[in-house]
Amino acid sequence: MSYKSSEQVVKPAPAKWKRLEQVIKPAPAVGKSFEFLKKCMADLYEQKLYKILDEMNIPYEKFEHPAFGTVEASGSFYRDHDMGVDCKNAFMQNRRGRKHYLVILCAQKNIDIPHLAEFLGEHRKMGFASADRLENNLGLTPGSVTPFGLIHENAGEVGVVVDKEIFDYASVHFHPFRNTASLKISTKDFLRFLKRYAMDVKIYDTELI
């Protein structure tokens, strides 16, 4: 009898674990739903971007390609397709995190933070902003940073710093809210876009203060 009684105590345990699994299992589904929502929002902003470019009479060439999350990942793709100057885009913040900057440099250049900070009148310990700040202000994710993010509803307070050398070229390219495509536009039209959507645009000479 004691053995059977012991069985009666032990047997319900698997059912409890099953109930526990039912509580725990939805967590990944919530994460997937959140990622799906972010992708939908990026898709909406991409379509909004094309509408804006059309309304501004800015012609563009769209190139689909594998995901290029870094400048190095693109290899010779942009050169092979004659897409103009290649750029690196960085989302940065001042020391206290109260001011954000979108920094756009020619791809071969490194960001000299003390030099940039002096140019902006910021503390030399300014740095790169978090992924959350990037998403909240520009609707973008790391690896897809683009000045086209300035059309985002929260981008109004983001300052823009653009390498002067970019305008020595006839055209430039940027991702349209995803790093699996790039849009080629003229640098003149790029400047027009910035003047319309950026709160403050500073042309940055990387050689001078």
mmCIF file of C-alpha atoms in Angstrom:
data_model
loop_
_atom_site.group_PDB
_atom_site.id
_atom_site.type_symbol
_atom_site.label_atom_id
_atom_site.label_comp_id
_atom_site.label_asym_id
_atom_site.label_seq_id
_atom_site.Cartn_x
_atom_site.Cartn_y
_atom_site.Cartn_z
ATOM 1 C CA MET A 1 0.000 0.000 0.000
ATOM 2 C CA SER A 2 2.784 2.388 0.848
ATOM 3 C CA TYR A 3 4.324 1.782 -2.598
ATOM 4 C CA LYS A 4 1.028 2.554 -4.336
ATOM 5 C CA SER A 5 0.600 5.612 -2.159
ATOM 6 C CA SER A 6 4.054 6.738 -3.212
ATOM 7 C CA GLU A 7 3.020 6.295 -6.873
ATOM 8 C CA GLN A 8 0.000 8.468 -6.264
ATOM 9 C CA VAL A 9 2.231 11.273 -5.036
ATOM 10 C CA VAL A 10 4.782 10.988 -7.833
ATOM 11 C CA LYS A 11 2.499 10.500 -10.854
ATOM 12 C CA PRO A 12 1.020 14.024 -10.978
ATOM 13 C CA ALA A 13 4.493 15.552 -11.367
ATOM 14 C CA PRO A 14 4.684 15.222 -15.209
ATOM 15 C CA ALA A 15 1.347 17.053 -15.521
ATOM 16 C CA LYS A 16 2.760 19.913 -13.461
ATOM 17 C CA TRP A 17 5.774 20.114 -15.749
ATOM 18 C CA LYS A 18 3.490 20.193 -18.761
ATOM 19 C CA ARG A 19 1.566 23.088 -17.261
ATOM 20 C CA LEU A 20 4.848 24.857 -16.581
ATOM 21 C CA GLU A 21 5.938 24.338 -20.200
ATOM 22 C CA GLN A 22 2.679 25.885 -21.370
ATOM 23 C CA VAL A 23 3.530 29.010 -19.403
ATOM 24 C CA ILE A 24 7.149 29.171 -20.545
ATOM 25 C CA LYS A 25 6.791 28.217 -24.212
ATOM 26 C CA PRO A 26 4.986 31.387 -25.397
ATOM 27 C CA ALA A 27 8.073 33.509 -24.606
ATOM 28 C CA PRO A 28 9.917 32.718 -27.878
ATOM 29 C CA ALA A 29 6.670 33.301 -29.767
ATOM 30 C CA VAL A 30 6.430 36.765 -28.227
ATOM 31 C CA GLY A 31 10.001 37.470 -29.322
ATOM 32 C CA LYS A 32 9.230 36.296 -32.858
ATOM 33 C CA SER A 33 6.099 38.437 -32.954
ATOM 34 C CA PHE A 34 8.120 41.468 -31.863
ATOM 35 C CA GLU A 35 10.725 40.849 -34.570
ATOM 36 C CA PHE A 36 7.955 40.416 -37.127
ATOM 37 C CA LEU A 37 6.422 43.727 -36.019
ATOM 38 C CA LYS A 38 9.767 45.499 -36.389
ATOM 39 C CA LYS A 39 10.168 44.091 -39.887
ATOM 40 C CA CYS A 40 6.664 45.273 -40.809
ATOM 41 C CA MET A 41 7.486 48.771 -39.559
ATOM 42 C CA ALA A 42 10.723 48.807 -41.564
ATOM 43 C CA ASP A 43 8.776 47.714 -44.649
ATOM 44 C CA LEU A 44 6.292 50.549 -44.123
ATOM 45 C CA TYR A 45 9.059 53.126 -43.770
ATOM 46 C CA GLU A 46 10.780 51.764 -46.871
ATOM 47 C CA GLN A 47 7.595 52.271 -48.891
ATOM 48 C CA LYS A 48 7.191 55.722 -47.362
ATOM 49 C CA LEU A 49 10.757 56.529 -48.442
ATOM 50 C CA TYR A 50 10.056 55.687 -52.087
ATOM 51 C CA LYS A 51 6.968 57.901 -51.997
ATOM 52 C CA ILE A 52 8.994 60.777 -50.546
ATOM 53 C CA LEU A 53 11.742 60.432 -53.148
ATOM 54 C CA ASP A 54 9.129 60.446 -55.903
ATOM 55 C CA GLU A 55 7.409 63.505 -54.422
ATOM 56 C CA MET A 56 10.769 65.316 -54.251
ATOM 57 C CA ASN A 57 11.546 64.321 -57.842
ATOM 58 C CA ILE A 58 14.660 62.479 -56.698
ATOM 59 C CA PRO A 59 15.485 59.694 -59.157
ATOM 60 C CA TYR A 60 17.101 56.592 -57.706
ATOM 61 C CA GLU A 61 18.413 53.214 -58.779
ATOM 62 C CA LYS A 62 17.594 50.293 -56.518
ATOM 63 C CA PHE A 63 19.975 47.363 -56.183
ATOM 64 C CA GLU A 64 19.052 44.174 -54.337
ATOM 65 C CA HIS A 65 21.979 42.257 -52.815
ATOM 66 C CA PRO A 66 22.957 39.953 -49.921
ATOM 67 C CA ALA A 67 22.928 41.481 -46.461
ATOM 68 C CA PHE A 68 25.769 43.994 -46.060
ATOM 69 C CA GLY A 69 25.951 44.707 -42.349
ATOM 70 C CA THR A 70 29.348 46.395 -42.589
ATOM 71 C CA VAL A 71 31.359 48.334 -45.150
ATOM 72 C CA GLU A 72 33.717 45.366 -45.526
ATOM 73 C CA ALA A 73 30.859 42.931 -46.210
ATOM 74 C CA SER A 74 29.975 44.676 -49.480
ATOM 75 C CA GLY A 75 33.346 43.774 -51.027
ATOM 76 C CA SER A 76 33.524 45.192 -54.553
ATOM 77 C CA PHE A 77 29.761 45.174 -55.146
ATOM 78 C CA TYR A 78 29.319 48.941 -55.181
ATOM 79 C CA ARG A 79 32.337 49.524 -57.391
ATOM 80 C CA ASP A 80 31.258 46.796 -59.792
ATOM 81 C CA HIS A 81 27.837 48.419 -60.151
ATOM 82 C CA ASP A 82 29.121 52.000 -60.368
ATOM 83 C CA MET A 83 27.076 53.149 -57.385
ATOM 84 C CA GLY A 84 29.134 56.182 -56.435
ATOM 85 C CA VAL A 85 30.941 56.913 -53.210
ATOM 86 C CA ASP A 86 30.698 54.305 -50.465
ATOM 87 C CA CYS A 87 29.932 55.634 -46.980
ATOM 88 C CA LYS A 88 29.929 54.504 -43.391
ATOM 89 C CA ASN A 89 27.063 55.644 -41.189
ATOM 90 C CA ALA A 90 27.292 55.780 -37.410
ATOM 91 C CA PHE A 91 24.693 56.744 -34.828
ATOM 92 C CA MET A 92 26.378 58.548 -31.946
ATOM 93 C CA GLN A 93 25.543 60.391 -28.754
ATOM 94 C CA ASN A 94 27.184 63.030 -26.617
ATOM 95 C CA ARG A 95 28.681 62.145 -23.259
ATOM 96 C CA ARG A 96 25.421 62.496 -21.323
ATOM 97 C CA GLY A 97 23.295 60.870 -24.009
ATOM 98 C CA ARG A 98 21.092 63.929 -24.386
ATOM 99 C CA LYS A 99 22.055 64.660 -27.965
ATOM 100 C CA HIS A 100 22.285 62.259 -30.904
ATOM 101 C CA TYR A 101 24.183 62.534 -34.166
ATOM 102 C CA LEU A 102 24.075 60.626 -37.427
ATOM 103 C CA VAL A 103 27.647 60.706 -38.734
ATOM 104 C CA ILE A 104 28.226 59.979 -42.434
ATOM 105 C CA LEU A 105 31.809 59.592 -43.664
ATOM 106 C CA CYS A 106 33.521 58.235 -46.746
ATOM 107 C CA ALA A 107 33.904 54.512 -46.134
ATOM 108 C CA GLN A 108 37.711 54.452 -46.060
ATOM 109 C CA LYS A 109 37.853 56.880 -43.130
ATOM 110 C CA ASN A 110 37.779 56.048 -39.455
ATOM 111 C CA ILE A 111 35.806 58.145 -36.999
ATOM 112 C CA ASP A 112 38.243 60.203 -34.943
ATOM 113 C CA ILE A 113 35.995 60.745 -31.928
ATOM 114 C CA PRO A 114 38.058 63.463 -30.169
ATOM 115 C CA HIS A 115 38.366 65.362 -33.461
ATOM 116 C CA LEU A 116 34.636 64.994 -34.153
ATOM 117 C CA ALA A 117 33.752 66.025 -30.605
ATOM 118 C CA GLU A 118 35.830 69.194 -30.929
ATOM 119 C CA PHE A 119 34.132 69.987 -34.228
ATOM 120 C CA LEU A 120 30.706 69.592 -32.592
ATOM 121 C CA GLY A 121 31.634 71.362 -29.375
ATOM 122 C CA GLU A 122 30.984 68.179 -27.405
ATOM 123 C CA HIS A 123 32.991 66.427 -24.689
ATOM 124 C CA ARG A 124 35.700 64.218 -26.178
ATOM 125 C CA LYS A 125 34.136 61.173 -24.506
ATOM 126 C CA MET A 126 31.116 61.147 -26.803
ATOM 127 C CA GLY A 127 30.517 57.678 -28.245
ATOM 128 C CA PHE A 128 28.310 55.286 -30.160
ATOM 129 C CA ALA A 129 24.643 55.125 -29.189
ATOM 130 C CA SER A 130 22.905 51.876 -28.250
ATOM 131 C CA ALA A 131 20.768 49.753 -30.553
ATOM 132 C CA ASP A 132 17.695 50.817 -28.574
ATOM 133 C CA ARG A 133 18.459 54.492 -29.133
ATOM 134 C CA LEU A 134 19.041 53.828 -32.823
ATOM 135 C CA GLU A 135 15.680 52.102 -33.134
ATOM 136 C CA ASN A 136 13.814 54.698 -31.075
ATOM 137 C CA ASN A 137 15.182 57.689 -32.988
ATOM 138 C CA LEU A 138 15.575 56.420 -36.551
ATOM 139 C CA GLY A 139 13.612 53.158 -36.688
ATOM 140 C CA LEU A 140 16.765 51.289 -37.698
ATOM 141 C CA THR A 141 18.771 48.296 -36.520
ATOM 142 C CA PRO A 142 22.571 47.924 -36.339
ATOM 143 C CA GLY A 143 23.976 47.037 -39.748
ATOM 144 C CA SER A 144 21.264 49.018 -41.559
ATOM 145 C CA VAL A 145 22.105 52.574 -40.496
ATOM 146 C CA THR A 146 21.137 55.044 -43.202
ATOM 147 C CA PRO A 147 20.372 58.761 -43.515
ATOM 148 C CA PHE A 148 17.029 57.752 -44.982
ATOM 149 C CA GLY A 149 16.100 56.992 -41.363
ATOM 150 C CA LEU A 150 15.636 60.741 -40.951
ATOM 151 C CA ILE A 151 12.081 60.349 -42.243
ATOM 152 C CA HIS A 152 11.247 58.523 -38.993
ATOM 153 C CA GLU A 153 8.786 60.363 -36.765
ATOM 154 C CA ASN A 154 11.290 60.540 -33.876
ATOM 155 C CA ALA A 155 14.255 61.807 -35.910
ATOM 156 C CA GLY A 156 13.537 65.493 -35.392
ATOM 157 C CA GLU A 157 16.194 66.024 -32.732
ATOM 158 C CA VAL A 158 18.988 64.076 -34.473
ATOM 159 C CA GLY A 159 21.870 66.192 -35.735
ATOM 160 C CA VAL A 160 23.574 65.167 -38.973
ATOM 161 C CA VAL A 161 27.295 65.345 -39.705
ATOM 162 C CA VAL A 162 28.350 64.754 -43.310
ATOM 163 C CA ASP A 163 31.876 64.327 -44.626
ATOM 164 C CA LYS A 164 32.654 67.205 -46.998
ATOM 165 C CA GLU A 165 34.451 64.826 -49.368
ATOM 166 C CA ILE A 166 31.206 62.984 -50.202
ATOM 167 C CA PHE A 167 30.136 65.951 -52.308
ATOM 168 C CA ASP A 168 33.229 65.602 -54.496
ATOM 169 C CA TYR A 169 31.434 62.627 -56.083
ATOM 170 C CA ALA A 170 28.466 62.651 -58.446
ATOM 171 C CA SER A 171 26.475 59.945 -56.667
ATOM 172 C CA VAL A 172 26.148 58.076 -53.393
ATOM 173 C CA HIS A 173 24.213 55.068 -52.103
ATOM 174 C CA PHE A 174 22.460 54.107 -48.873
ATOM 175 C CA HIS A 175 20.272 51.303 -47.535
ATOM 176 C CA PRO A 176 16.469 51.805 -47.620
ATOM 177 C CA PHE A 177 15.765 50.682 -44.017
ATOM 178 C CA ARG A 178 17.245 47.217 -44.702
ATOM 179 C CA ASN A 179 20.753 46.093 -45.536
ATOM 180 C CA THR A 180 19.692 43.769 -48.357
ATOM 181 C CA ALA A 181 19.214 46.627 -50.816
ATOM 182 C CA SER A 182 20.836 49.965 -51.666
ATOM 183 C CA LEU A 183 19.582 53.088 -53.427
ATOM 184 C CA LYS A 184 21.856 55.153 -55.637
ATOM 185 C CA ILE A 185 21.069 58.872 -55.831
ATOM 186 C CA SER A 186 23.011 61.958 -56.869
ATOM 187 C CA THR A 187 24.901 63.778 -54.128
ATOM 188 C CA LYS A 188 23.029 66.978 -55.063
ATOM 189 C CA ASP A 189 19.729 65.230 -54.398
ATOM 190 C CA PHE A 190 21.152 63.733 -51.220
ATOM 191 C CA LEU A 191 21.868 67.250 -49.958
ATOM 192 C CA ARG A 192 18.333 68.314 -50.887
ATOM 193 C CA PHE A 193 16.974 65.362 -48.922
ATOM 194 C CA LEU A 194 19.067 66.305 -45.881
ATOM 195 C CA LYS A 195 17.969 69.934 -45.983
ATOM 196 C CA ARG A 196 14.344 68.826 -45.928
ATOM 197 C CA TYR A 197 14.506 66.117 -43.261
ATOM 198 C CA ALA A 198 17.460 66.913 -40.998
ATOM 199 C CA MET A 199 17.073 69.339 -38.115
ATOM 200 C CA ASP A 200 20.695 70.433 -38.361
ATOM 201 C CA VAL A 201 23.251 69.488 -41.025
ATOM 202 C CA LYS A 202 26.935 70.117 -40.451
ATOM 203 C CA ILE A 203 29.412 69.639 -43.309
ATOM 204 C CA TYR A 204 32.491 68.092 -41.728
ATOM 205 C CA ASP A 205 36.021 68.503 -43.049
ATOM 206 C CA THR A 206 37.841 65.540 -41.520
ATOM 207 C CA GLU A 207 41.193 67.278 -42.017
ATOM 208 C CA LEU A 208 40.359 70.550 -40.296
ATOM 209 C CA ILE A 209 38.601 71.894 -37.222
#
